[in-house]
Amino acid sequence: MIIVVISSLQFPLSRQKSVDFLDGDLVVFSEVQGMTELNDGKPRTVMCAGPFSFCIEDTSNFGTYTKGGIVTQVKERKILKFKSLRDSIREPGNFPLSDCSKFTRPPLLHFAFIALDKFRKEFGRFPGVACGLDAQRFVEFTASINEATIDYKIEDELDENLLRLFASGSKAVLNPMATMFGGIVSQEAVKACSGKFHPLYRFFYFDSSESLPTHQLDPKDLKPLNSRYDAQISVFGSKLQKKLRDANVFVVGSGALGCEFLKNLALMGVSCSRKGKITITDDDVIEKSNLSRQFLFRDWNIGHPKSTVAATAASAINSCLHIDALQNRACLETEHVFHDAFWEILDVVINALDNVNARMYMDMRCLYFQKPLLESGTLGTKCNTQVVIPHLTENYGTSRDPPEKQAPMCTVHSFPHNIDHCLTWARSEFEGLLEKTPKEVNSFLSNPAQYAASMKKAGDAQARELLEHVCECLEKECCGTFDDCITWARLKFEDYFSNRVKQLTFTFPEDAATSMGAHFWCAPKRFPHPLEFSAADSSHIQFIMSASILRALSFGISIPDWAKDTDNLADAVSKVAVPEFKPKSGVKIETDVKAENISSASVDDAAVIEDLLSRLKACTKKLPPRFQMKPIQFEKDDDTNFHMDLIAGLANMRARNYGIQEVDKLKAKIIAGRIIPAIATSTAMATGLVCLELYKVLARGHPIEDYRNTFANLALPMLTTSEPLPPTVIKHGDMTWTVWDRWSIEGDITVAELLKWLSDKGLSAYSVSCGTSLLYNIMFTRHKDRLSKKIRDVAKEVAKVDIPEYRKHLDVVVACEDDNGKDVDIPLISIYFR
């Protein structure tokens, strides 16, 4: 690296990725060698920022830069001054805009709320529902307020229709709006208490007038029914309330989003008749960490199925709720549970999922059965919603987020440079030592012949590595007493935090260079240093304690009372003889960031596997009869099981090796436990926005312009809404179709009849497949014999399709081309044979 000093310092960044610093950003430096004055923790202003470099102030009086350094962006504290409420109402300033199609809406709503206060003060009540006289008075109040305004006057004609709707529904409290605004206001309260994140600086107005009925309702339909839903009826009418009550809804997931959705649906009166039903499914159970954001759960529910507990809690909110709780994952393997008849009666699907694969599967099923899908997701203070309507909007899978970036395997295993890498490695080691290896040992001991055959059949580096772990476990690391477990833990400490580091630095010394002549240990790599075990270091002893106890549990060894006494443990571990380690030449350490695993192929994996199997056979003779290990599955929420103690110990010792900041057990739990950062505020906001779309979905008849997709970040704060995009239309001749279309053919037809049916449409079919099997291809002469066979019979014979009793059709994918030889992407074809 070269530093150019003119009037300022140009600091080069890692060229592995760009950093989006902007001029004026503040940064602090650490671990800079040579120019140590930069390590004073003082924020410095970025100037002349580029993708891989930036400048700071004059450094001519500083020492000479040699190497290294970490740049961290810091946020400058900002002092905001607010006007009084009285002054803010009179001079509101610019309004944050959430919907670009409603550019003039916020000022009008500002005057409307002032008019509402005036109306209530004058008449002592809210305007009446569908009361023309009250509505006219309200419009006049709003107009007079606007006329009296000087700087913020609306020059265009006021939207009287919107003002009349405002007046009619002004008294109603709607659950989706309360939930959405509750999320925003709660986050603002947190900001006021914590000083974290930027608060709303001015008035924020949001309306969902497009959720209202598309036609004017009869005033009789708005009359109260003396029910808990009268407020909702006063806005949407009793007919829509009946549709809500009779709706069949499928809620997929019962976590943070799922709990909030169930609460909303219960309060809205969805599926509260015997005709309607909510089906909620989730295969997960409640953990302690769920309680902070999944509010239908309590301490005593830990370990119970999420869906069952959530359904019970929602029924307590509304005893009329008709709900069925299942513990099945919605996937290919459970299509016998969520079968065709189940899907055909659904009115809408609400996703409450936390991973893309599950979302993609549900999107595929909604496409197939042509069902509306309401999709949402949260990440910390961010949330988004998407509405998917058959034949009207594009589906969820049309656009996908890029996959999450993961650290390269070689970085995690040999070159970590942040605590996340250390914790990822620690979680991997925990699972390998205490879960995967014991399972492999048990598989071998249960049926040695079958296990040996499977390893020989695999015959690759991964099979060899598995066998090496099993051999090491039964040959060198087999424990019979708790003292053996202490010895194992002490030797593991030496292996992990001393020997491996010594081997790494022997293979790549601090002055090592790459094949291109550059420094090998340049950023982001950090040169490690081995640890020397000390019984006086409490963190070392805590590592020995957690490792030896968990090792004893996996071998079924009783744990003595003194195992948790640090003095006794220190005395026991001091007696362990640790062999001297000497680095070896020729050891290959993976440095390729594109490598997907660190297993290197040996000269002859098959021969090594044979040798390992012979050694394992000899090991069985030394084991007690019917010996089995006890695999330990990671459980982050039990503070007494030593799981997080071991993982935090592994990660922090490794962090010491590489000079990385250590973390406490709570932070380690969040990262290693892969806890998705979900908070109640953004969850409430997302579900409120989705339920506003639910009104439109169940009312039916709304144009695409009425639907809204949203993205929000409560930290900024920012909320943007947009109309969903229509599906792409494919044309062929006088035919058009989209991804939503599916062609149907009645009759138990042959392959030839299918080709003829397509030919009549001007399409030349050259390939027919079912699932992953090819039923017919024009290129294969042997397939000609299949032309006269029933498609159903060919599918059974070739694709081994087992058509269940409940299914009355078979789906095939056909590849076609037009008269010009151009491929035409046609819809899925369903052949109904019953």
Coordinates of N, CA and C in Angstrom, one line a residue, residues 51-229:
P51 N -14.6 5.0 -4.7 CA -15.0 3.6 -4.4 C -14.0 2.9 -3.5
F52 N -12.7 3.2 -3.7 CA -11.7 2.4 -2.9 C -10.7 3.3 -2.2
S53 N -11.0 4.6 -2.1 CA -10.1 5.5 -1.3 C -10.9 6.8 -0.9
F54 N -10.3 7.5 0.0 CA -10.8 8.8 0.4 C -9.7 9.6 1.1
C55 N -9.9 10.8 1.3 CA -8.9 11.7 2.0 C -9.4 12.2 3.3
I56 N -8.5 12.5 4.2 CA -8.8 13.1 5.5 C -7.9 14.4 5.6
E57 N -7.9 15.0 6.8 CA -7.2 16.2 7.0 C -5.6 16.1 6.9
D58 N -4.9 17.2 7.0 CA -3.5 17.2 6.8 C -2.8 16.2 7.9
T59 N -1.9 15.3 7.4 CA -1.3 14.4 8.3 C 0.2 14.5 8.2
S60 N 0.7 15.7 7.7 CA 2.1 15.8 7.5 C 3.0 15.8 8.7
N61 N 2.4 16.0 9.9 CA 3.1 16.0 11.1 C 3.0 14.6 11.8
F62 N 2.3 13.7 11.2 CA 2.1 12.4 11.8 C 3.3 11.5 11.4
G63 N 3.4 10.3 12.1 CA 4.4 9.4 11.7 C 4.2 8.8 10.3
T64 N 5.2 8.0 9.9 CA 5.1 7.4 8.6 C 4.3 6.1 8.6
Y65 N 3.3 6.0 7.7 CA 2.4 4.9 7.7 C 3.2 3.7 7.2
T66 N 3.0 2.5 7.8 CA 3.7 1.3 7.4 C 2.7 0.3 6.8
K67 N 1.6 -0.1 7.6 CA 0.6 -1.0 7.1 C -0.6 -1.1 8.0
G68 N -1.6 -1.8 7.6 CA -2.7 -2.1 8.4 C -3.7 -0.9 8.6
G69 N -4.7 -1.2 9.4 CA -5.6 -0.2 9.7 C -7.1 -0.6 9.4
I70 N -8.0 -0.2 10.3 CA -9.4 -0.4 10.1 C -10.1 0.9 10.1
V71 N -11.0 1.1 9.2 CA -11.8 2.4 9.1 C -13.2 2.0 9.5
T72 N -13.8 2.8 10.4 CA -15.2 2.5 10.8 C -15.9 3.8 10.8
Q73 N -17.1 3.8 10.1 CA -17.9 5.0 10.0 C -18.6 5.2 11.3
V74 N -18.7 6.4 11.7 CA -19.4 6.8 12.9 C -20.5 7.8 12.6
K75 N -21.6 7.8 13.4 CA -22.6 8.8 13.2 C -22.4 9.9 14.1
E76 N -22.6 11.1 13.6 CA -22.4 12.3 14.4 C -23.8 12.6 15.1
R77 N -23.7 12.9 16.4 CA -24.9 13.3 17.1 C -25.5 14.5 16.5
K78 N -26.8 14.5 16.4 CA -27.6 15.6 15.7 C -28.6 16.1 16.7
I79 N -28.6 17.4 16.9 CA -29.5 18.1 17.8 C -30.7 18.7 17.0
L80 N -31.9 18.2 17.3 CA -33.1 18.7 16.6 C -33.9 19.6 17.5
K81 N -34.4 20.7 16.9 CA -35.2 21.6 17.7 C -36.6 21.6 17.1
F82 N -37.6 21.4 17.9 CA -39.0 21.3 17.5 C -39.8 22.5 17.9
K83 N -40.7 22.9 17.0 CA -41.6 24.0 17.4 C -42.7 23.5 18.3
S84 N -43.4 24.3 18.9 CA -44.6 23.9 19.7 C -45.7 23.4 18.8
L85 N -46.6 22.6 19.4 CA -47.7 22.0 18.7 C -48.5 23.1 18.0
R86 N -48.8 24.2 18.8 CA -49.6 25.3 18.2 C -48.9 25.9 17.0
D87 N -47.6 26.1 17.1 CA -46.9 26.7 15.9 C -46.8 25.7 14.8
S88 N -46.6 24.4 15.1 CA -46.5 23.4 14.1 C -47.8 23.3 13.3
I89 N -48.9 23.4 14.0 CA -50.2 23.3 13.3 C -50.4 24.5 12.4
R90 N -50.0 25.6 12.8 CA -50.1 26.9 12.0 C -49.1 26.9 10.9
E91 N -47.9 26.4 11.1 CA -46.9 26.3 10.1 C -46.3 24.9 10.0
P92 N -46.9 24.0 9.3 CA -46.5 22.6 9.4 C -45.2 22.3 8.6
G93 N -44.9 23.2 7.7 CA -43.7 22.9 6.9 C -43.9 21.9 5.8
N94 N -42.9 21.3 5.3 CA -43.0 20.3 4.3 C -43.5 19.0 4.9
F95 N -44.4 18.3 4.2 CA -44.9 17.0 4.7 C -44.1 15.8 4.1
P96 N -43.7 14.9 4.9 CA -43.2 13.6 4.3 C -44.2 13.0 3.4
L97 N -43.8 12.5 2.2 CA -44.7 11.9 1.2 C -44.5 10.4 1.2
S98 N -45.6 9.7 1.4 CA -45.5 8.2 1.3 C -46.0 7.6 0.0
D99 N -46.8 8.4 -0.7 CA -47.4 7.9 -2.0 C -47.3 9.0 -3.0
C100 N -46.5 8.8 -4.0 CA -46.3 9.8 -5.0 C -47.5 10.1 -5.8
S101 N -48.5 9.2 -5.8 CA -49.8 9.5 -6.5 C -50.7 10.4 -5.7
K102 N -50.3 10.8 -4.5 CA -51.1 11.6 -3.7 C -50.3 12.8 -3.2
F103 N -49.8 13.5 -4.2 CA -48.8 14.6 -3.9 C -49.5 15.7 -3.0
T104 N -50.7 16.0 -3.3 CA -51.4 17.1 -2.6 C -52.2 16.6 -1.4
R105 N -52.2 15.3 -1.1 CA -53.0 14.8 -0.1 C -52.6 15.2 1.3
P106 N -51.3 15.2 1.7 CA -51.0 15.6 3.1 C -51.5 17.0 3.5
P107 N -51.3 18.0 2.7 CA -51.9 19.3 3.2 C -53.4 19.3 3.4
L108 N -54.1 18.6 2.5 CA -55.6 18.5 2.6 C -55.9 17.8 3.9
L109 N -55.2 16.7 4.3 CA -55.5 15.9 5.5 C -55.1 16.8 6.7
H110 N -54.1 17.6 6.6 CA -53.8 18.5 7.7 C -54.9 19.4 8.0
F111 N -55.5 20.0 7.0 CA -56.6 20.9 7.2 C -57.9 20.2 7.6
A112 N -58.0 18.9 7.2 CA -59.2 18.1 7.5 C -59.1 17.8 9.0
F113 N -58.0 17.5 9.6 CA -57.9 17.2 11.0 C -58.2 18.4 11.9
I114 N -57.7 19.6 11.4 CA -58.0 20.8 12.1 C -59.5 21.1 12.0
A115 N -60.1 20.8 10.9 CA -61.6 21.0 10.7 C -62.3 20.0 11.6
L116 N -61.8 18.8 11.8 CA -62.5 17.8 12.7 C -62.5 18.3 14.1
D117 N -61.3 18.9 14.5 CA -61.3 19.5 15.9 C -62.3 20.6 16.1
K118 N -62.4 21.4 15.0 CA -63.4 22.5 15.1 C -64.8 22.0 15.1
F119 N -65.1 21.0 14.3 CA -66.4 20.4 14.3 C -66.8 19.8 15.7
R120 N -65.9 19.1 16.3 CA -66.1 18.5 17.6 C -66.3 19.5 18.7
K121 N -65.5 20.6 18.6 CA -65.6 21.7 19.5 C -67.0 22.4 19.4
E122 N -67.5 22.6 18.2 CA -68.7 23.3 18.0 C -69.9 22.4 18.3
F123 N -69.9 21.2 17.9 CA -71.1 20.3 18.0 C -71.0 19.3 19.2
G124 N -69.8 19.1 19.7 CA -69.6 18.2 20.8 C -69.7 16.7 20.4
R125 N -69.4 16.5 19.2 CA -69.5 15.1 18.7 C -68.7 15.0 17.4
F126 N -68.6 13.7 16.9 CA -68.0 13.5 15.6 C -69.1 13.7 14.5
P127 N -68.7 13.9 13.3 CA -69.7 13.9 12.2 C -70.4 12.6 12.1
G128 N -71.7 12.6 11.7 CA -72.4 11.4 11.6 C -72.0 10.5 10.4
V129 N -72.2 9.2 10.6 CA -71.9 8.3 9.5 C -72.9 8.5 8.3
A130 N -72.4 8.8 7.1 CA -73.2 9.0 5.9 C -74.2 10.1 6.1
C131 N -73.9 11.1 7.0 CA -74.8 12.2 7.2 C -74.4 13.3 6.3
G132 N -75.3 13.6 5.3 CA -75.0 14.6 4.3 C -74.8 16.0 4.9
L133 N -75.6 16.4 5.8 CA -75.5 17.7 6.4 C -74.2 17.9 7.2
D134 N -73.9 16.9 8.0 CA -72.6 17.0 8.7 C -71.4 17.0 7.7
A135 N -71.5 16.2 6.7 CA -70.4 16.2 5.7 C -70.3 17.6 5.0
Q136 N -71.4 18.2 4.7 CA -71.3 19.6 4.1 C -70.7 20.6 5.0
R137 N -71.1 20.5 6.3 CA -70.5 21.4 7.3 C -69.0 21.2 7.4
F138 N -68.6 19.9 7.4 CA -67.2 19.6 7.5 C -66.4 20.1 6.3
V139 N -67.0 20.0 5.1 CA -66.3 20.6 3.9 C -66.2 22.1 4.0
E140 N -67.2 22.7 4.5 CA -67.2 24.2 4.7 C -66.1 24.6 5.7
F141 N -66.0 23.9 6.8 CA -65.0 24.1 7.8 C -63.6 24.0 7.2
T142 N -63.4 23.0 6.5 CA -62.1 22.7 5.8 C -61.7 23.9 4.9
A143 N -62.7 24.3 4.1 CA -62.5 25.3 3.1 C -62.2 26.6 3.8
S144 N -62.9 26.9 4.9 CA -62.6 28.2 5.6 C -61.2 28.2 6.2
I145 N -60.8 27.1 6.7 CA -59.4 27.0 7.3 C -58.4 27.2 6.2
N146 N -58.6 26.6 5.0 CA -57.7 26.7 3.9 C -57.6 28.2 3.5
E147 N -58.8 28.8 3.4 CA -58.8 30.2 3.0 C -58.1 31.2 3.9
A148 N -58.1 30.8 5.2 CA -57.5 31.6 6.2 C -56.0 31.4 6.3
T149 N -55.5 30.4 5.6 CA -54.0 30.1 5.6 C -53.4 30.9 4.5
I150 N -52.2 31.4 4.8 CA -51.5 32.3 3.9 C -50.4 31.5 3.2
D151 N -49.4 31.0 3.9 CA -48.2 30.3 3.3 C -48.5 28.9 2.8
Y152 N -49.5 28.2 3.4 CA -49.7 26.8 3.0 C -51.1 26.6 2.4
K153 N -51.6 27.6 1.8 CA -53.0 27.5 1.2 C -52.9 26.6 0.0
I154 N -54.0 25.7 -0.1 CA -54.1 24.8 -1.3 C -54.9 25.7 -2.3
E155 N -54.2 25.9 -3.4 CA -54.8 26.8 -4.5 C -55.8 26.0 -5.3
D156 N -55.6 24.7 -5.5 CA -56.5 23.9 -6.3 C -57.8 23.7 -5.6
E157 N -58.8 23.2 -6.3 CA -60.1 22.9 -5.7 C -60.0 21.8 -4.8
L158 N -60.5 21.9 -3.6 CA -60.5 20.8 -2.6 C -61.2 19.6 -3.0
D159 N -60.7 18.4 -2.7 CA -61.4 17.2 -3.0 C -62.5 16.9 -2.0
E160 N -63.7 17.4 -2.4 CA -64.9 17.3 -1.5 C -65.3 15.9 -1.3
N161 N -65.2 15.0 -2.3 CA -65.6 13.6 -2.1 C -64.7 13.0 -1.0
L162 N -63.4 13.2 -1.0 CA -62.5 12.7 0.0 C -62.9 13.3 1.4
L163 N -63.2 14.6 1.5 CA -63.6 15.2 2.7 C -64.9 14.6 3.3
R164 N -65.8 14.3 2.4 CA -67.1 13.7 2.9 C -66.8 12.3 3.4
L165 N -65.9 11.5 2.8 CA -65.6 10.2 3.3 C -64.9 10.3 4.6
F166 N -64.0 11.3 4.7 CA -63.2 11.6 6.0 C -64.2 11.8 7.1
A167 N -65.2 12.7 6.8 CA -66.2 13.0 7.9 C -67.0 11.8 8.3
S168 N -67.4 11.0 7.3 CA -68.3 9.9 7.6 C -67.6 8.8 8.5
G169 N -66.3 8.6 8.2 CA -65.6 7.6 8.9 C -64.7 8.1 10.0
S170 N -64.8 9.4 10.4 CA -63.9 10.0 11.3 C -63.9 9.4 12.7
K171 N -65.1 8.8 13.1 CA -65.2 8.3 14.5 C -64.7 6.8 14.5
A172 N -64.6 6.2 13.4 CA -64.2 4.8 13.4 C -62.8 4.5 13.7
V173 N -62.5 3.5 14.6 CA -61.2 3.1 14.9 C -61.0 1.7 14.2
L174 N -60.2 1.6 13.2 CA -60.0 0.4 12.4 C -58.7 -0.3 12.8
N175 N -58.8 -1.6 13.1 CA -57.6 -2.3 13.6 C -56.4 -2.2 12.7
P176 N -56.5 -2.3 11.3 CA -55.2 -2.2 10.5 C -54.6 -0.9 10.6
M177 N -55.4 0.2 10.7 CA -54.8 1.6 10.8 C -54.2 1.7 12.2
A178 N -54.9 1.3 13.2 CA -54.4 1.4 14.6 C -53.1 0.6 14.7
T179 N -53.0 -0.6 14.1 CA -51.8 -1.4 14.2 C -50.6 -0.8 13.4
M180 N -50.9 -0.2 12.2 CA -49.9 0.4 11.4 C -49.3 1.6 12.1
F181 N -50.2 2.5 12.6 CA -49.8 3.7 13.3 C -49.2 3.4 14.6
G182 N -49.7 2.4 15.3 CA -49.2 1.9 16.5 C -47.7 1.6 16.4
G183 N -47.3 0.9 15.3 CA -45.9 0.6 15.1 C -45.1 1.8 14.9
I184 N -45.6 2.8 14.2 CA -44.8 4.1 14.0 C -44.7 4.8 15.3
V185 N -45.8 5.0 16.0 CA -45.7 5.8 17.2 C -44.9 5.1 18.3
S186 N -45.0 3.8 18.4 CA -44.1 3.1 19.4 C -42.6 3.3 19.1
Q187 N -42.3 3.2 17.8 CA -40.9 3.4 17.4 C -40.4 4.8 17.8
E188 N -41.3 5.8 17.6 CA -41.0 7.2 17.9 C -40.8 7.4 19.4
A189 N -41.6 6.6 20.2 CA -41.4 6.7 21.7 C -40.1 6.1 22.1
V190 N -39.7 5.0 21.4 CA -38.4 4.4 21.7 C -37.3 5.4 21.3
K191 N -37.4 6.1 20.2 CA -36.4 7.1 19.8 C -36.3 8.2 20.8
A192 N -37.4 8.6 21.3 CA -37.4 9.7 22.3 C -36.7 9.3 23.6
C193 N -36.8 8.0 24.0 CA -36.2 7.5 25.2 C -34.7 7.2 25.0
S194 N -34.4 6.7 23.8 CA -33.0 6.2 23.6 C -32.1 7.2 22.8
G195 N -32.7 8.1 22.1 CA -31.9 9.0 21.3 C -31.3 8.3 20.1
K196 N -31.8 7.1 19.8 CA -31.3 6.4 18.6 C -32.3 6.5 17.5
F197 N -31.7 6.7 16.3 CA -32.5 6.8 15.0 C -33.2 8.2 14.9
H198 N -33.4 8.6 13.7 CA -34.0 9.9 13.4 C -35.5 10.0 13.7
P199 N -36.0 10.9 14.4 CA -37.4 11.0 14.7 C -38.2 11.6 13.5
L200 N -39.5 11.4 13.5 CA -40.3 12.2 12.6 C -40.2 13.6 13.0
Y201 N -39.9 14.5 12.0 CA -39.6 15.9 12.3 C -40.8 16.8 12.1
R202 N -41.7 16.3 11.2 CA -42.9 17.1 11.0 C -44.1 16.1 11.0
F203 N -45.3 16.7 10.6 CA -46.5 15.9 10.6 C -46.4 14.8 9.5
F204 N -46.8 13.6 9.8 CA -46.8 12.5 8.9 C -48.3 12.1 8.7
Y205 N -48.8 12.2 7.5 CA -50.1 11.8 7.2 C -50.1 10.6 6.2
F206 N -51.0 9.6 6.5 CA -51.1 8.4 5.7 C -52.6 8.1 5.6
D207 N -53.0 7.8 4.4 CA -54.4 7.4 4.2 C -54.4 6.2 3.3
S208 N -55.5 5.4 3.4 CA -55.7 4.3 2.5 C -57.1 4.4 1.9
S209 N -57.4 5.5 1.3 CA -58.7 5.7 0.7 C -59.0 4.7 -0.4
E210 N -57.9 4.1 -1.0 CA -58.2 3.1 -2.0 C -58.7 1.8 -1.4
S211 N -58.6 1.6 -0.1 CA -59.2 0.4 0.5 C -60.7 0.5 0.7
L212 N -61.2 1.7 0.5 CA -62.7 1.9 0.7 C -63.4 1.3 -0.5
P213 N -64.7 1.0 -0.3 CA -65.5 0.3 -1.4 C -65.4 1.1 -2.7
T214 N -65.4 0.4 -3.8 CA -65.3 1.0 -5.1 C -66.5 1.8 -5.6
H215 N -67.6 1.6 -4.9 CA -68.9 2.2 -5.2 C -69.5 2.8 -4.0
Q216 N -70.4 3.8 -4.1 CA -71.0 4.4 -3.0 C -72.0 3.4 -2.3
L217 N -71.9 3.3 -1.0 CA -72.7 2.4 -0.3 C -74.0 3.0 0.1
D218 N -75.0 2.1 0.2 CA -76.3 2.5 0.7 C -76.2 2.8 2.2
P219 N -76.7 4.0 2.6 CA -76.6 4.3 4.1 C -77.1 3.2 5.0
K220 N -78.0 2.4 4.6 CA -78.5 1.4 5.4 C -77.5 0.3 5.7
D221 N -76.5 0.2 4.7 CA -75.5 -0.8 4.9 C -74.4 -0.4 5.9
L222 N -74.5 0.9 6.3 CA -73.5 1.4 7.2 C -74.0 1.5 8.6
K223 N -75.3 1.2 8.8 CA -75.9 1.3 10.1 C -75.3 0.3 11.1
P224 N -75.1 0.7 12.4 CA -74.5 -0.2 13.4 C -75.4 -1.4 13.7
L225 N -74.8 -2.5 14.0 CA -75.5 -3.8 14.3 C -75.4 -4.1 15.7
N226 N -74.9 -3.2 16.5 CA -74.7 -3.4 18.0 C -73.7 -4.6 18.2
S227 N -72.6 -4.6 17.4 CA -71.6 -5.6 17.5 C -70.2 -4.9 17.7
R228 N -69.2 -5.7 17.9 CA -67.9 -5.2 18.1 C -67.3 -4.7 16.8
Y229 N -68.0 -5.0 15.7 CA -67.4 -4.6 14.4 C -68.1 -3.3 13.8

